[in-house]
Amino acid sequence: MQVYPVTAELDALCSKRSQALLNYSDHYSQQLSGKVTGQYSNPHVLPKICINPRIRKLEYSQKLHISKGQITLLSTQFPKAGWINFSVEQGVTRFWTSFDNHFDITLAFCGICKSEWLRLPRDRGLFLEAMTDCVISFTYLDSFSNHDFLMNWLLELHLVGHLVSVQQRIECIFMLLMGKLGIKLTNSELVLLPFPLSHGRIVELIGSTRSTVTRQITRLRQKHLLSIDEVGGEFLFSTALNFKPMMK
């Protein structure tokens, strides 16, 4: 039986992790500006998910061109900035946070949008990953909105996790992504998910195992409800995909 740390230990782990990420982000930002030429020399401080060295912090207001796979730390480095107002002009992004030093937790996905509000957590790092090449505008603000972009996604993902079977959970997460981010192909019964989705990411989203996810994807492909683009890895879903939810 796995033993989870008590609250004090968990807070200490989160604090150490956040500081490591901030230190790493500062270091790489200096490398980009030519102030540092050496390599980061203490790999034991860095969590496993930070293998990608392209992590940087945002300034108060900035428009970024972010390459596919790049990770950006949304930091509460400004004392009065509790919110971010952002717009995605191009691409698909993933917002995530982390637990312990080993895995990340998806909070939301976002496609092209205008003037969305996001509340910054005070005690945990919040990250943005470019699922495709992206163009994003950010402004840190001390004002607030009655709408928090993350809340709707958190509710939807929470409901997915409470479906009884893995089959229902995987079909539900696919329908959620289709509905929010899918592109209906002209003169076709197919919906394109415009970014690659790995088996490992699906495992994290629905709370299952890689082998089970692989079997479920194979089942959907055999029923012609799902196909995968061999070049880009994007999923193509049939509009016939459906499920009858049964909560725990």
PDB file of C-alpha atoms in Angstrom:
ATOM      1  CA  MET A   1       0.000   0.000   0.000  1.00  0.00           C
ATOM      2  CA  GLN A   2       1.377   3.391  -1.018  1.00  0.00           C
ATOM      3  CA  VAL A   3       1.982   5.830   1.825  1.00  0.00           C
ATOM      4  CA  TYR A   4       1.277   9.476   1.069  1.00  0.00           C
ATOM      5  CA  PRO A   5       3.106  12.300   2.869  1.00  0.00           C
ATOM      6  CA  VAL A   6       1.311  14.267   5.561  1.00  0.00           C
ATOM      7  CA  THR A   7       0.357  17.869   4.884  1.00  0.00           C
ATOM      8  CA  ALA A   8       3.577  19.392   6.276  1.00  0.00           C
ATOM      9  CA  GLU A   9       5.762  17.023   4.248  1.00  0.00           C
ATOM     10  CA  LEU A  10       3.680  17.642   1.139  1.00  0.00           C
ATOM     11  CA  ASP A  11       4.013  21.413   1.537  1.00  0.00           C
ATOM     12  CA  ALA A  12       7.772  21.037   1.899  1.00  0.00           C
ATOM     13  CA  LEU A  13       7.974  18.926  -1.267  1.00  0.00           C
ATOM     14  CA  CYS A  14       5.886  21.435  -3.237  1.00  0.00           C
ATOM     15  CA  SER A  15       7.992  24.322  -1.959  1.00  0.00           C
ATOM     16  CA  LYS A  16      11.278  22.631  -2.933  1.00  0.00           C
ATOM     17  CA  ARG A  17       9.904  21.725  -6.345  1.00  0.00           C
ATOM     18  CA  SER A  18       8.623  25.229  -7.078  1.00  0.00           C
ATOM     19  CA  GLN A  19      11.958  26.753  -6.044  1.00  0.00           C
ATOM     20  CA  ALA A  20      13.868  24.302  -8.239  1.00  0.00           C
ATOM     21  CA  LEU A  21      11.703  25.231 -11.213  1.00  0.00           C
ATOM     22  CA  LEU A  22      12.137  28.942 -10.548  1.00  0.00           C
ATOM     23  CA  ASN A  23      15.911  28.537 -10.226  1.00  0.00           C
ATOM     24  CA  TYR A  24      16.058  26.561 -13.439  1.00  0.00           C
ATOM     25  CA  SER A  25      13.872  29.100 -15.240  1.00  0.00           C
ATOM     26  CA  ASP A  26      16.089  31.980 -14.049  1.00  0.00           C
ATOM     27  CA  HIS A  27      19.195  30.119 -15.165  1.00  0.00           C
ATOM     28  CA  TYR A  28      17.897  29.414 -18.642  1.00  0.00           C
ATOM     29  CA  SER A  29      16.564  32.960 -19.072  1.00  0.00           C
ATOM     30  CA  GLN A  30      20.089  34.189 -18.335  1.00  0.00           C
ATOM     31  CA  GLN A  31      21.517  31.734 -20.827  1.00  0.00           C
ATOM     32  CA  LEU A  32      19.211  33.149 -23.488  1.00  0.00           C
ATOM     33  CA  SER A  33      20.428  36.676 -22.762  1.00  0.00           C
ATOM     34  CA  GLY A  34      24.107  35.636 -22.849  1.00  0.00           C
ATOM     35  CA  LYS A  35      24.778  36.165 -19.138  1.00  0.00           C
ATOM     36  CA  VAL A  36      25.466  32.509 -18.363  1.00  0.00           C
ATOM     37  CA  THR A  37      27.506  30.125 -20.498  1.00  0.00           C
ATOM     38  CA  GLY A  38      27.823  27.101 -18.199  1.00  0.00           C
ATOM     39  CA  GLN A  39      25.388  24.226 -17.816  1.00  0.00           C
ATOM     40  CA  TYR A  40      23.137  23.639 -14.841  1.00  0.00           C
ATOM     41  CA  SER A  41      25.262  21.406 -12.633  1.00  0.00           C
ATOM     42  CA  ASN A  42      22.856  19.961 -10.065  1.00  0.00           C
ATOM     43  CA  PRO A  43      20.448  17.545 -11.803  1.00  0.00           C
ATOM     44  CA  HIS A  44      19.280  16.147  -8.449  1.00  0.00           C
ATOM     45  CA  VAL A  45      17.413  19.383  -7.723  1.00  0.00           C
ATOM     46  CA  LEU A  46      15.383  19.253 -10.914  1.00  0.00           C
ATOM     47  CA  PRO A  47      12.212  17.152 -11.251  1.00  0.00           C
ATOM     48  CA  LYS A  48      12.124  14.529 -13.948  1.00  0.00           C
ATOM     49  CA  ILE A  49       9.505  16.379 -15.977  1.00  0.00           C
ATOM     50  CA  CYS A  50      11.877  19.317 -16.530  1.00  0.00           C
ATOM     51  CA  ILE A  51      14.144  17.516 -18.991  1.00  0.00           C
ATOM     52  CA  ASN A  52      13.152  20.058 -21.647  1.00  0.00           C
ATOM     53  CA  PRO A  53      15.489  23.026 -21.037  1.00  0.00           C
ATOM     54  CA  ARG A  54      13.221  25.546 -22.739  1.00  0.00           C
ATOM     55  CA  ILE A  55      11.424  26.845 -19.663  1.00  0.00           C
ATOM     56  CA  ARG A  56      11.142  30.573 -19.066  1.00  0.00           C
ATOM     57  CA  LYS A  57       9.126  32.988 -16.962  1.00  0.00           C
ATOM     58  CA  LEU A  58       6.859  35.627 -18.434  1.00  0.00           C
ATOM     59  CA  GLU A  59       7.207  39.335 -18.008  1.00  0.00           C
ATOM     60  CA  TYR A  60       4.355  41.573 -16.886  1.00  0.00           C
ATOM     61  CA  SER A  61       2.870  41.832 -20.360  1.00  0.00           C
ATOM     62  CA  GLN A  62       4.166  39.917 -23.331  1.00  0.00           C
ATOM     63  CA  LYS A  63       3.307  38.337 -26.653  1.00  0.00           C
ATOM     64  CA  LEU A  64       5.063  35.023 -27.157  1.00  0.00           C
ATOM     65  CA  HIS A  65       5.727  32.769 -30.114  1.00  0.00           C
ATOM     66  CA  ILE A  66       6.097  29.362 -28.467  1.00  0.00           C
ATOM     67  CA  SER A  67       7.364  26.326 -30.341  1.00  0.00           C
ATOM     68  CA  LYS A  68       5.699  22.937 -30.053  1.00  0.00           C
ATOM     69  CA  GLY A  69       6.839  21.213 -26.870  1.00  0.00           C
ATOM     70  CA  GLN A  70       8.083  24.364 -25.162  1.00  0.00           C
ATOM     71  CA  ILE A  71       7.061  24.894 -21.537  1.00  0.00           C
ATOM     72  CA  THR A  72       6.455  28.302 -19.958  1.00  0.00           C
ATOM     73  CA  LEU A  73       6.244  28.907 -16.225  1.00  0.00           C
ATOM     74  CA  LEU A  74       3.369  31.197 -15.246  1.00  0.00           C
ATOM     75  CA  SER A  75       4.875  32.622 -12.086  1.00  0.00           C
ATOM     76  CA  THR A  76       3.411  34.703  -9.297  1.00  0.00           C
ATOM     77  CA  GLN A  77       6.617  36.721  -9.300  1.00  0.00           C
ATOM     78  CA  PHE A  78       4.659  40.003  -9.256  1.00  0.00           C
ATOM     79  CA  PRO A  79       3.244  40.594  -5.739  1.00  0.00           C
ATOM     80  CA  LYS A  80       0.016  42.222  -6.909  1.00  0.00           C
ATOM     81  CA  ALA A  81      -0.576  39.999  -9.905  1.00  0.00           C
ATOM     82  CA  GLY A  82      -3.141  37.386  -8.943  1.00  0.00           C
ATOM     83  CA  TRP A  83      -4.657  36.983 -12.413  1.00  0.00           C
ATOM     84  CA  ILE A  84      -3.591  36.565 -16.037  1.00  0.00           C
ATOM     85  CA  ASN A  85      -5.591  37.786 -18.996  1.00  0.00           C
ATOM     86  CA  PHE A  86      -4.545  35.820 -22.069  1.00  0.00           C
ATOM     87  CA  SER A  87      -5.409  35.308 -25.720  1.00  0.00           C
ATOM     88  CA  VAL A  88      -4.324  32.435 -27.955  1.00  0.00           C
ATOM     89  CA  GLU A  89      -3.980  33.676 -31.520  1.00  0.00           C
ATOM     90  CA  GLN A  90      -2.651  30.415 -32.918  1.00  0.00           C
ATOM     91  CA  GLY A  91      -2.237  26.828 -31.768  1.00  0.00           C
ATOM     92  CA  VAL A  92      -3.270  24.638 -28.831  1.00  0.00           C
ATOM     93  CA  THR A  93      -1.880  24.852 -25.304  1.00  0.00           C
ATOM     94  CA  ARG A  94      -2.047  22.742 -22.153  1.00  0.00           C
ATOM     95  CA  PHE A  95      -2.108  24.163 -18.640  1.00  0.00           C
ATOM     96  CA  TRP A  96      -0.684  21.901 -15.952  1.00  0.00           C
ATOM     97  CA  THR A  97       0.717  21.707 -12.462  1.00  0.00           C
ATOM     98  CA  SER A  98       2.671  18.976 -10.713  1.00  0.00           C
ATOM     99  CA  PHE A  99       2.651  16.687  -7.725  1.00  0.00           C
ATOM    100  CA  ASP A 100       5.847  15.419  -6.086  1.00  0.00           C
ATOM    101  CA  ASN A 101       8.838  15.162  -8.431  1.00  0.00           C
ATOM    102  CA  HIS A 102       7.597  12.592 -10.897  1.00  0.00           C
ATOM    103  CA  PHE A 103       4.516  13.547 -12.892  1.00  0.00           C
ATOM    104  CA  ASP A 104       2.435  16.457 -14.076  1.00  0.00           C
ATOM    105  CA  ILE A 105      -1.330  16.920 -13.854  1.00  0.00           C
ATOM    106  CA  THR A 106      -3.368  18.428 -16.686  1.00  0.00           C
ATOM    107  CA  LEU A 107      -5.679  21.245 -15.636  1.00  0.00           C
ATOM    108  CA  ALA A 108      -6.967  22.440 -19.016  1.00  0.00           C
ATOM    109  CA  PHE A 109      -6.407  22.657 -22.750  1.00  0.00           C
ATOM    110  CA  CYS A 110      -6.954  25.821 -24.755  1.00  0.00           C
ATOM    111  CA  GLY A 111      -7.265  26.505 -28.466  1.00  0.00           C
ATOM    112  CA  ILE A 112      -7.698  29.851 -30.194  1.00  0.00           C
ATOM    113  CA  CYS A 113      -9.433  32.237 -27.808  1.00  0.00           C
ATOM    114  CA  LYS A 114      -9.639  35.911 -26.920  1.00  0.00           C
ATOM    115  CA  SER A 115      -9.357  37.584 -23.513  1.00  0.00           C
ATOM    116  CA  GLU A 116      -9.684  34.624 -21.156  1.00  0.00           C
ATOM    117  CA  TRP A 117      -9.072  35.045 -17.415  1.00  0.00           C
ATOM    118  CA  LEU A 118      -6.966  32.713 -15.327  1.00  0.00           C
ATOM    119  CA  ARG A 119      -6.358  32.924 -11.593  1.00  0.00           C
ATOM    120  CA  LEU A 120      -2.790  32.187 -10.515  1.00  0.00           C
ATOM    121  CA  PRO A 121      -2.414  29.701  -7.658  1.00  0.00           C
ATOM    122  CA  ARG A 122      -0.513  31.094  -4.697  1.00  0.00           C
ATOM    123  CA  ASP A 123       1.196  27.935  -3.490  1.00  0.00           C
ATOM    124  CA  ARG A 124       1.837  25.867  -6.593  1.00  0.00           C
ATOM    125  CA  GLY A 125       3.581  26.322  -9.927  1.00  0.00           C
ATOM    126  CA  LEU A 126       1.366  26.699 -12.994  1.00  0.00           C
ATOM    127  CA  PHE A 127       2.800  25.820 -16.387  1.00  0.00           C
ATOM    128  CA  LEU A 128       1.807  26.181 -20.016  1.00  0.00           C
ATOM    129  CA  GLU A 129       2.911  23.693 -22.670  1.00  0.00           C
ATOM    130  CA  ALA A 130       2.618  24.371 -26.389  1.00  0.00           C
ATOM    131  CA  MET A 131       0.948  21.308 -27.929  1.00  0.00           C
ATOM    132  CA  THR A 132       1.515  22.906 -31.343  1.00  0.00           C
ATOM    133  CA  ASP A 133       3.383  26.043 -32.425  1.00  0.00           C
ATOM    134  CA  CYS A 134       1.536  28.852 -30.620  1.00  0.00           C
ATOM    135  CA  VAL A 135       1.169  32.617 -30.542  1.00  0.00           C
ATOM    136  CA  ILE A 136      -0.067  33.801 -27.137  1.00  0.00           C
ATOM    137  CA  SER A 137      -0.512  37.191 -25.468  1.00  0.00           C
ATOM    138  CA  PHE A 138      -0.344  37.471 -21.668  1.00  0.00           C
ATOM    139  CA  THR A 139      -0.949  40.299 -19.236  1.00  0.00           C
ATOM    140  CA  TYR A 140      -0.464  39.934 -15.485  1.00  0.00           C
ATOM    141  CA  LEU A 141      -3.094  41.875 -13.552  1.00  0.00           C
ATOM    142  CA  ASP A 142      -4.056  42.582  -9.973  1.00  0.00           C
ATOM    143  CA  SER A 143      -7.731  42.938 -10.948  1.00  0.00           C
ATOM    144  CA  PHE A 144     -10.042  39.957 -11.040  1.00  0.00           C
ATOM    145  CA  SER A 145     -12.865  38.429 -13.045  1.00  0.00           C
ATOM    146  CA  ASN A 146     -15.950  36.471 -12.081  1.00  0.00           C
ATOM    147  CA  HIS A 147     -14.905  33.864 -14.654  1.00  0.00           C
ATOM    148  CA  ASP A 148     -11.868  31.622 -14.228  1.00  0.00           C
ATOM    149  CA  PHE A 149     -10.929  29.711 -17.373  1.00  0.00           C
ATOM    150  CA  LEU A 150      -9.575  26.757 -15.401  1.00  0.00           C
ATOM    151  CA  MET A 151     -12.710  26.103 -13.366  1.00  0.00           C
ATOM    152  CA  ASN A 152     -14.862  24.769 -16.208  1.00  0.00           C
ATOM    153  CA  TRP A 153     -12.086  22.461 -17.334  1.00  0.00           C
ATOM    154  CA  LEU A 154     -11.409  21.222 -13.818  1.00  0.00           C
ATOM    155  CA  LEU A 155     -15.088  20.354 -13.417  1.00  0.00           C
ATOM    156  CA  GLU A 156     -15.204  18.490 -16.744  1.00  0.00           C
ATOM    157  CA  LEU A 157     -12.021  16.528 -16.020  1.00  0.00           C
ATOM    158  CA  HIS A 158     -13.260  15.709 -12.523  1.00  0.00           C
ATOM    159  CA  LEU A 159     -16.484  14.281 -13.950  1.00  0.00           C
ATOM    160  CA  VAL A 160     -14.527  12.161 -16.445  1.00  0.00           C
ATOM    161  CA  GLY A 161     -12.638  10.571 -13.561  1.00  0.00           C
ATOM    162  CA  HIS A 162     -15.868   9.530 -11.846  1.00  0.00           C
ATOM    163  CA  LEU A 163     -17.221   7.404 -14.683  1.00  0.00           C
ATOM    164  CA  VAL A 164     -17.401   3.712 -13.826  1.00  0.00           C
ATOM    165  CA  SER A 165     -15.425   1.999 -16.586  1.00  0.00           C
ATOM    166  CA  VAL A 166     -12.229   2.835 -18.440  1.00  0.00           C
ATOM    167  CA  GLN A 167     -14.166   2.481 -21.694  1.00  0.00           C
ATOM    168  CA  GLN A 168     -16.533   5.238 -20.619  1.00  0.00           C
ATOM    169  CA  ARG A 169     -13.724   7.449 -19.342  1.00  0.00           C
ATOM    170  CA  ILE A 170     -11.691   7.249 -22.534  1.00  0.00           C
ATOM    171  CA  GLU A 171     -14.721   7.875 -24.746  1.00  0.00           C
ATOM    172  CA  CYS A 172     -15.774  10.765 -22.514  1.00  0.00           C
ATOM    173  CA  ILE A 173     -12.348  12.455 -22.607  1.00  0.00           C
ATOM    174  CA  PHE A 174     -12.251  12.071 -26.385  1.00  0.00           C
ATOM    175  CA  MET A 175     -15.701  13.639 -26.717  1.00  0.00           C
ATOM    176  CA  LEU A 176     -14.713  16.461 -24.382  1.00  0.00           C
ATOM    177  CA  LEU A 177     -11.631  17.241 -26.494  1.00  0.00           C
ATOM    178  CA  MET A 178     -13.638  16.910 -29.708  1.00  0.00           C
ATOM    179  CA  GLY A 179     -16.275  19.320 -28.462  1.00  0.00           C
ATOM    180  CA  LYS A 180     -13.851  21.969 -27.223  1.00  0.00           C
ATOM    181  CA  LEU A 181     -10.922  21.686 -29.639  1.00  0.00           C
ATOM    182  CA  GLY A 182     -11.994  19.461 -32.544  1.00  0.00           C
ATOM    183  CA  ILE A 183     -12.175  20.613 -36.163  1.00  0.00           C
ATOM    184  CA  LYS A 184     -14.993  19.133 -38.274  1.00  0.00           C
ATOM    185  CA  LEU A 185     -13.618  18.143 -41.667  1.00  0.00           C
ATOM    186  CA  THR A 186     -15.555  19.404 -44.680  1.00  0.00           C
ATOM    187  CA  ASN A 187     -17.766  16.828 -46.402  1.00  0.00           C
ATOM    188  CA  SER A 188     -16.754  14.203 -43.876  1.00  0.00           C
ATOM    189  CA  GLU A 189     -18.011  12.511 -40.733  1.00  0.00           C
ATOM    190  CA  LEU A 190     -14.625  12.969 -39.091  1.00  0.00           C
ATOM    191  CA  VAL A 191     -13.443  15.414 -36.441  1.00  0.00           C
ATOM    192  CA  LEU A 192      -9.728  16.236 -36.254  1.00  0.00           C
ATOM    193  CA  LEU A 193      -8.022  16.773 -32.907  1.00  0.00           C
ATOM    194  CA  PRO A 194      -5.410  19.311 -34.059  1.00  0.00           C
ATOM    195  CA  PHE A 195      -2.555  18.177 -31.805  1.00  0.00           C
ATOM    196  CA  PRO A 196      -0.928  14.820 -31.018  1.00  0.00           C
ATOM    197  CA  LEU A 197      -2.115  13.093 -27.862  1.00  0.00           C
ATOM    198  CA  SER A 198       0.220  10.444 -26.458  1.00  0.00           C
ATOM    199  CA  HIS A 199      -0.929   7.288 -24.714  1.00  0.00           C
ATOM    200  CA  GLY A 200       0.862   8.515 -21.608  1.00  0.00           C
ATOM    201  CA  ARG A 201      -1.136  11.746 -21.593  1.00  0.00           C
ATOM    202  CA  ILE A 202      -4.406   9.823 -21.974  1.00  0.00           C
ATOM    203  CA  VAL A 203      -3.354   7.620 -19.043  1.00  0.00           C
ATOM    204  CA  GLU A 204      -2.907  10.754 -16.923  1.00  0.00           C
ATOM    205  CA  LEU A 205      -6.217  12.274 -18.040  1.00  0.00           C
ATOM    206  CA  ILE A 206      -8.431   9.268 -17.276  1.00  0.00           C
ATOM    207  CA  GLY A 207      -6.496   7.571 -14.460  1.00  0.00           C
ATOM    208  CA  SER A 208      -5.633   4.234 -16.030  1.00  0.00           C
ATOM    209  CA  THR A 209      -2.641   2.245 -17.308  1.00  0.00           C
ATOM    210  CA  ARG A 210      -0.828   2.430 -20.636  1.00  0.00           C
ATOM    211  CA  SER A 211      -1.735  -1.138 -21.600  1.00  0.00           C
ATOM    212  CA  THR A 212      -5.427  -0.516 -20.890  1.00  0.00           C
ATOM    213  CA  VAL A 213      -5.414   2.707 -22.904  1.00  0.00           C
ATOM    214  CA  THR A 214      -3.737   0.906 -25.805  1.00  0.00           C
ATOM    215  CA  ARG A 215      -6.437  -1.800 -25.749  1.00  0.00           C
ATOM    216  CA  GLN A 216      -9.203   0.822 -25.702  1.00  0.00           C
ATOM    217  CA  ILE A 217      -7.687   2.732 -28.613  1.00  0.00           C
ATOM    218  CA  THR A 218      -7.347  -0.521 -30.567  1.00  0.00           C
ATOM    219  CA  ARG A 219     -11.018  -1.271 -29.858  1.00  0.00           C
ATOM    220  CA  LEU A 220     -12.098   2.145 -31.159  1.00  0.00           C
ATOM    221  CA  ARG A 221      -9.954   1.775 -34.278  1.00  0.00           C
ATOM    222  CA  GLN A 222     -11.448  -1.659 -35.009  1.00  0.00           C
ATOM    223  CA  LYS A 223     -14.928  -0.104 -34.759  1.00  0.00           C
ATOM    224  CA  HIS A 224     -13.834   2.682 -37.138  1.00  0.00           C
ATOM    225  CA  LEU A 225     -14.570   5.304 -34.490  1.00  0.00           C
ATOM    226  CA  LEU A 226     -10.952   6.459 -34.359  1.00  0.00           C
ATOM    227  CA  SER A 227      -8.019   6.710 -36.734  1.00  0.00           C
ATOM    228  CA  ILE A 228      -4.566   8.197 -36.226  1.00  0.00           C
ATOM    229  CA  ASP A 229      -2.673  10.302 -38.733  1.00  0.00           C
ATOM    230  CA  GLU A 230       0.590   8.458 -39.365  1.00  0.00           C
ATOM    231  CA  VAL A 231       2.565  11.629 -40.086  1.00  0.00           C
ATOM    232  CA  GLY A 232       1.566  14.085 -37.362  1.00  0.00           C
ATOM    233  CA  GLY A 233       0.052  11.686 -34.820  1.00  0.00           C
ATOM    234  CA  GLU A 234      -3.247  13.603 -34.637  1.00  0.00           C
ATOM    235  CA  PHE A 235      -6.447  11.710 -33.819  1.00  0.00           C
ATOM    236  CA  LEU A 236      -9.402  11.604 -36.202  1.00  0.00           C
ATOM    237  CA  PHE A 237     -12.698  10.749 -34.512  1.00  0.00           C
ATOM    238  CA  SER A 238     -15.927   9.588 -36.079  1.00  0.00           C
ATOM    239  CA  THR A 239     -18.973  11.696 -35.246  1.00  0.00           C
ATOM    240  CA  ALA A 240     -20.640   8.364 -34.368  1.00  0.00           C
ATOM    241  CA  LEU A 241     -18.522   8.174 -31.196  1.00  0.00           C
ATOM    242  CA  ASN A 242     -20.836   8.340 -28.197  1.00  0.00           C
ATOM    243  CA  PHE A 243     -21.299   6.876 -24.752  1.00  0.00           C
ATOM    244  CA  LYS A 244     -23.898   6.548 -22.007  1.00  0.00           C
ATOM    245  CA  PRO A 245     -22.433   7.918 -18.784  1.00  0.00           C
ATOM    246  CA  MET A 246     -22.739   5.926 -15.573  1.00  0.00           C
ATOM    247  CA  MET A 247     -21.318   7.648 -12.506  1.00  0.00           C
ATOM    248  CA  LYS A 248     -19.715   5.853  -9.582  1.00  0.00           C
TER     249      LYS A 248
END
